[in-house]
Amino acid sequence: VLKRLEFTGATGLTGAIPSQLGALTSLRLLDFTGATGLTGAIPSQLGALTGLTWLDFTGATGLTGSIPFAVTQLDAFRFTWPCVSSSSLRRASTTRVVVPSSCTGAIPTELGALARLTLLSFDGAIGLTGTIPSQLGTLTSLTRLDFTDATSLTGAIPSQLGALTSLTRLDFTDATSLTGAIPSQLGALNSLGVLDFTGTTGLTGAI
């Protein structure tokens, strides 16, 4: 019975990941680390591999498209965000992510897969760009979410953040490039002790 399938560093491997791998339900390890020749999307059928304890696509730079939701829900799911750590962020065990001020680029949507996160802080991360991913609304274990001084984030506050019912602190202080209406769903966050919009002059509506 096949339990390990490893393509680490297999740079000569080309083509797409076969969807048929999703039938190998005895697998415990599936590793594509550094398989730079692979192309195409990650097949959603890999989400059926619920027995996996290790699943890694780090460095498989030829893969395209978003990671299928079913795959991000596997406890074995992990990904690397160089802003935070040289090691993998793991769905099964990562509880805190503090993004340094030197971080640049967009917030990865994969953060929404880290189901055990209790703290997610972008405080002072002035180089972050783009919008706040709606996928953060799936992080229902979060008690603190902080965008203080994340001055280059743009767009609206996702209404999905209203599902974060464990939050005790939600801070947008001086996130000056955010725009649009404050989602009414935030009014249902009964555990909040701190909700701060100081300096967010582009936001409109009632709290």
mmCIF file of C-alpha atoms in Angstrom:
data_model
loop_
_atom_site.group_PDB
_atom_site.id
_atom_site.type_symbol
_atom_site.label_atom_id
_atom_site.label_comp_id
_atom_site.label_asym_id
_atom_site.label_seq_id
_atom_site.Cartn_x
_atom_site.Cartn_y
_atom_site.Cartn_z
ATOM 1 C CA VAL A 1 0.000 0.000 0.000
ATOM 2 C CA LEU A 2 1.521 3.310 -1.108
ATOM 3 C CA LYS A 3 1.927 5.711 1.811
ATOM 4 C CA ARG A 4 4.606 8.139 0.605
ATOM 5 C CA LEU A 5 4.814 9.897 -2.745
ATOM 6 C CA GLU A 6 7.631 12.411 -2.922
ATOM 7 C CA PHE A 7 8.693 14.619 -5.838
ATOM 8 C CA THR A 8 11.053 16.870 -3.858
ATOM 9 C CA GLY A 9 13.499 18.620 -6.182
ATOM 10 C CA ALA A 10 12.194 16.782 -9.247
ATOM 11 C CA THR A 11 12.905 19.720 -11.546
ATOM 12 C CA GLY A 12 12.724 17.543 -14.675
ATOM 13 C CA LEU A 13 9.146 16.519 -13.959
ATOM 14 C CA THR A 14 6.761 18.343 -16.314
ATOM 15 C CA GLY A 15 3.063 18.621 -16.993
ATOM 16 C CA ALA A 16 0.083 18.772 -14.669
ATOM 17 C CA ILE A 17 -0.499 16.985 -11.377
ATOM 18 C CA PRO A 18 -2.729 13.990 -12.245
ATOM 19 C CA SER A 19 -6.180 14.196 -10.690
ATOM 20 C CA GLN A 20 -5.998 10.405 -10.231
ATOM 21 C CA LEU A 21 -3.685 10.942 -7.247
ATOM 22 C CA GLY A 22 -6.860 11.756 -5.336
ATOM 23 C CA ALA A 23 -7.713 8.032 -5.398
ATOM 24 C CA LEU A 24 -4.590 7.096 -3.403
ATOM 25 C CA THR A 25 -6.381 7.344 -0.077
ATOM 26 C CA SER A 26 -3.689 5.394 1.796
ATOM 27 C CA LEU A 27 -1.168 8.224 1.246
ATOM 28 C CA ARG A 28 0.285 9.864 4.340
ATOM 29 C CA LEU A 29 2.876 12.066 2.598
ATOM 30 C CA LEU A 30 2.607 13.925 -0.717
ATOM 31 C CA ASP A 31 5.423 16.351 -1.442
ATOM 32 C CA PHE A 32 5.990 18.513 -4.531
ATOM 33 C CA THR A 33 8.641 20.764 -2.951
ATOM 34 C CA GLY A 34 10.865 22.295 -5.624
ATOM 35 C CA ALA A 35 9.146 20.511 -8.524
ATOM 36 C CA THR A 36 9.491 23.617 -10.661
ATOM 37 C CA GLY A 37 8.530 21.968 -13.963
ATOM 38 C CA LEU A 38 4.982 21.133 -12.912
ATOM 39 C CA THR A 39 2.343 23.326 -14.546
ATOM 40 C CA GLY A 40 -1.388 23.901 -14.392
ATOM 41 C CA ALA A 41 -3.756 23.943 -11.455
ATOM 42 C CA ILE A 42 -3.717 21.830 -8.305
ATOM 43 C CA PRO A 43 -6.489 19.237 -8.791
ATOM 44 C CA SER A 44 -9.369 19.510 -6.338
ATOM 45 C CA GLN A 45 -9.406 15.691 -6.116
ATOM 46 C CA LEU A 46 -6.419 15.890 -3.748
ATOM 47 C CA GLY A 47 -8.909 17.077 -1.149
ATOM 48 C CA ALA A 48 -10.026 13.449 -0.812
ATOM 49 C CA LEU A 49 -6.668 12.504 0.750
ATOM 50 C CA THR A 50 -7.863 13.042 4.305
ATOM 51 C CA GLY A 51 -5.255 10.668 5.741
ATOM 52 C CA LEU A 52 -2.350 12.924 4.726
ATOM 53 C CA THR A 53 -0.075 14.195 7.471
ATOM 54 C CA TRP A 54 2.194 16.075 5.037
ATOM 55 C CA LEU A 55 1.230 17.994 1.894
ATOM 56 C CA ASP A 56 3.629 20.554 0.462
ATOM 57 C CA PHE A 57 3.770 22.575 -2.776
ATOM 58 C CA THR A 58 6.591 24.916 -1.647
ATOM 59 C CA GLY A 59 8.732 26.032 -4.576
ATOM 60 C CA ALA A 60 6.535 24.412 -7.232
ATOM 61 C CA THR A 61 6.524 27.759 -8.968
ATOM 62 C CA GLY A 62 4.967 26.622 -12.241
ATOM 63 C CA LEU A 63 1.625 25.755 -10.676
ATOM 64 C CA THR A 64 -1.113 28.268 -11.437
ATOM 65 C CA GLY A 65 -4.555 29.180 -10.181
ATOM 66 C CA SER A 66 -5.890 29.231 -6.664
ATOM 67 C CA ILE A 67 -5.517 26.298 -4.286
ATOM 68 C CA PRO A 68 -8.797 24.349 -4.228
ATOM 69 C CA PHE A 69 -10.825 24.862 -1.068
ATOM 70 C CA ALA A 70 -10.994 21.115 -0.395
ATOM 71 C CA VAL A 71 -7.196 20.956 -0.372
ATOM 72 C CA THR A 72 -6.813 23.875 2.057
ATOM 73 C CA GLN A 73 -9.136 22.060 4.472
ATOM 74 C CA LEU A 74 -6.750 19.120 4.893
ATOM 75 C CA ASP A 75 -4.912 19.178 8.214
ATOM 76 C CA ALA A 76 -1.746 18.328 6.270
ATOM 77 C CA PHE A 77 -1.982 21.550 4.226
ATOM 78 C CA ARG A 78 1.010 23.869 4.612
ATOM 79 C CA PHE A 79 2.472 26.764 2.660
ATOM 80 C CA THR A 80 5.400 29.153 2.898
ATOM 81 C CA TRP A 81 5.107 32.946 3.091
ATOM 82 C CA PRO A 82 8.658 34.378 3.114
ATOM 83 C CA CYS A 83 7.405 37.518 4.882
ATOM 84 C CA VAL A 84 6.752 35.543 8.021
ATOM 85 C CA SER A 85 9.029 32.535 8.168
ATOM 86 C CA SER A 86 11.360 30.336 6.200
ATOM 87 C CA SER A 87 9.429 27.333 7.469
ATOM 88 C CA SER A 88 5.944 26.272 6.493
ATOM 89 C CA LEU A 89 2.776 27.695 7.959
ATOM 90 C CA ARG A 90 0.658 24.683 8.886
ATOM 91 C CA ARG A 91 -3.117 24.386 9.051
ATOM 92 C CA ALA A 92 -2.796 21.811 11.822
ATOM 93 C CA SER A 93 -0.589 23.757 14.240
ATOM 94 C CA THR A 94 0.030 27.445 13.419
ATOM 95 C CA THR A 95 -1.698 29.633 16.029
ATOM 96 C CA ARG A 96 0.028 33.022 15.681
ATOM 97 C CA VAL A 97 1.150 35.052 12.656
ATOM 98 C CA VAL A 98 2.770 38.465 13.171
ATOM 99 C CA VAL A 99 3.698 40.103 9.880
ATOM 100 C CA PRO A 100 6.831 42.299 10.052
ATOM 101 C CA SER A 101 6.887 45.892 8.837
ATOM 102 C CA SER A 102 9.305 44.919 6.037
ATOM 103 C CA CYS A 103 6.705 42.726 4.345
ATOM 104 C CA THR A 104 5.576 43.736 0.846
ATOM 105 C CA GLY A 105 2.993 42.533 -1.633
ATOM 106 C CA ALA A 106 -0.475 41.091 -1.199
ATOM 107 C CA ILE A 107 -1.857 39.177 1.767
ATOM 108 C CA PRO A 108 -2.003 35.516 0.646
ATOM 109 C CA THR A 109 -5.498 34.062 0.590
ATOM 110 C CA GLU A 110 -4.015 30.812 1.942
ATOM 111 C CA LEU A 111 -3.943 32.399 5.395
ATOM 112 C CA GLY A 112 -7.634 31.568 5.506
ATOM 113 C CA ALA A 113 -6.711 27.887 5.742
ATOM 114 C CA LEU A 114 -4.898 28.280 9.092
ATOM 115 C CA ALA A 115 -7.899 27.188 11.110
ATOM 116 C CA ARG A 116 -6.155 27.274 14.494
ATOM 117 C CA LEU A 117 -4.965 30.894 14.299
ATOM 118 C CA THR A 118 -5.774 32.942 17.368
ATOM 119 C CA LEU A 119 -3.678 36.017 16.509
ATOM 120 C CA LEU A 120 -3.113 37.627 13.116
ATOM 121 C CA SER A 121 -1.321 40.962 13.131
ATOM 122 C CA PHE A 122 -0.406 43.254 10.246
ATOM 123 C CA ASP A 123 0.477 46.098 12.624
ATOM 124 C CA GLY A 124 2.907 48.470 10.883
ATOM 125 C CA ALA A 125 3.091 46.425 7.677
ATOM 126 C CA ILE A 126 3.072 49.517 5.486
ATOM 127 C CA GLY A 127 4.343 47.642 2.417
ATOM 128 C CA LEU A 128 1.349 45.355 2.138
ATOM 129 C CA THR A 129 -0.794 46.139 -0.890
ATOM 130 C CA GLY A 130 -4.085 45.033 -2.338
ATOM 131 C CA THR A 131 -7.267 44.226 -0.471
ATOM 132 C CA ILE A 132 -8.064 42.351 2.728
ATOM 133 C CA PRO A 133 -8.884 38.770 1.602
ATOM 134 C CA SER A 134 -12.421 37.660 2.366
ATOM 135 C CA GLN A 135 -10.940 34.232 3.222
ATOM 136 C CA LEU A 136 -9.819 35.647 6.593
ATOM 137 C CA GLY A 137 -13.468 35.365 7.579
ATOM 138 C CA THR A 138 -13.021 31.594 7.963
ATOM 139 C CA LEU A 139 -10.559 32.015 10.869
ATOM 140 C CA THR A 140 -13.165 31.553 13.565
ATOM 141 C CA SER A 141 -10.598 30.867 16.325
ATOM 142 C CA LEU A 142 -9.106 34.370 15.991
ATOM 143 C CA THR A 143 -9.225 36.521 19.093
ATOM 144 C CA ARG A 144 -7.150 39.377 17.687
ATOM 145 C CA LEU A 145 -6.959 40.800 14.166
ATOM 146 C CA ASP A 146 -4.861 43.935 13.712
ATOM 147 C CA PHE A 147 -4.387 46.149 10.648
ATOM 148 C CA THR A 148 -2.932 49.158 12.511
ATOM 149 C CA ASP A 149 -0.829 51.378 10.193
ATOM 150 C CA ALA A 150 -1.263 49.011 7.249
ATOM 151 C CA THR A 151 -1.531 52.169 5.195
ATOM 152 C CA SER A 152 -1.270 50.667 1.699
ATOM 153 C CA LEU A 153 -4.112 48.177 1.975
ATOM 154 C CA THR A 154 -7.003 49.302 -0.203
ATOM 155 C CA GLY A 155 -10.628 48.519 -0.844
ATOM 156 C CA ALA A 156 -13.446 47.661 1.517
ATOM 157 C CA ILE A 157 -13.478 45.725 4.771
ATOM 158 C CA PRO A 158 -14.867 42.280 3.855
ATOM 159 C CA SER A 159 -18.268 41.566 5.376
ATOM 160 C CA GLN A 160 -17.025 38.008 6.037
ATOM 161 C CA LEU A 161 -15.056 39.324 9.041
ATOM 162 C CA GLY A 162 -18.415 39.447 10.776
ATOM 163 C CA ALA A 163 -18.152 35.661 11.185
ATOM 164 C CA LEU A 164 -15.151 35.990 13.540
ATOM 165 C CA THR A 165 -17.231 35.678 16.683
ATOM 166 C CA SER A 166 -14.261 34.901 18.966
ATOM 167 C CA LEU A 167 -12.600 38.280 18.300
ATOM 168 C CA THR A 168 -11.863 40.441 21.295
ATOM 169 C CA ARG A 169 -9.835 43.016 19.355
ATOM 170 C CA LEU A 170 -10.295 44.270 15.784
ATOM 171 C CA ASP A 171 -8.112 47.236 14.918
ATOM 172 C CA PHE A 172 -7.964 49.317 11.730
ATOM 173 C CA THR A 173 -6.226 52.353 13.292
ATOM 174 C CA ASP A 174 -4.632 54.524 10.566
ATOM 175 C CA ALA A 175 -5.299 51.987 7.812
ATOM 176 C CA THR A 176 -5.855 55.130 5.801
ATOM 177 C CA SER A 177 -6.367 53.678 2.310
ATOM 178 C CA LEU A 178 -9.375 51.519 3.176
ATOM 179 C CA THR A 179 -12.616 52.714 1.598
ATOM 180 C CA GLY A 180 -16.290 51.861 1.478
ATOM 181 C CA ALA A 181 -18.972 51.204 4.049
ATOM 182 C CA ILE A 182 -18.230 49.612 7.408
ATOM 183 C CA PRO A 183 -19.904 46.169 7.224
ATOM 184 C CA SER A 184 -22.990 45.954 9.414
ATOM 185 C CA GLN A 185 -21.986 42.352 10.211
ATOM 186 C CA LEU A 186 -19.277 43.649 12.558
ATOM 187 C CA GLY A 187 -22.078 44.689 14.908
ATOM 188 C CA ALA A 188 -22.692 41.016 15.706
ATOM 189 C CA LEU A 189 -19.207 40.528 17.208
ATOM 190 C CA ASN A 190 -20.360 40.459 20.810
ATOM 191 C CA SER A 191 -17.007 39.389 22.254
ATOM 192 C CA LEU A 192 -15.199 42.526 21.036
ATOM 193 C CA GLY A 193 -13.546 44.641 23.682
ATOM 194 C CA VAL A 194 -11.721 46.858 21.166
ATOM 195 C CA LEU A 195 -13.002 47.983 17.766
ATOM 196 C CA ASP A 196 -10.927 50.874 16.439
ATOM 197 C CA PHE A 197 -11.333 52.853 13.214
ATOM 198 C CA THR A 198 -9.250 55.876 14.272
ATOM 199 C CA GLY A 199 -7.798 57.637 11.221
ATOM 200 C CA THR A 200 -9.696 55.588 8.629
ATOM 201 C CA THR A 201 -11.119 58.633 6.871
ATOM 202 C CA GLY A 202 -12.125 56.686 3.744
ATOM 203 C CA LEU A 203 -14.649 54.498 5.548
ATOM 204 C CA THR A 204 -18.320 55.452 5.639
ATOM 205 C CA GLY A 205 -21.512 54.409 7.376
ATOM 206 C CA ALA A 206 -22.515 53.617 10.925
ATOM 207 C CA ILE A 207 -20.916 51.194 13.332
#
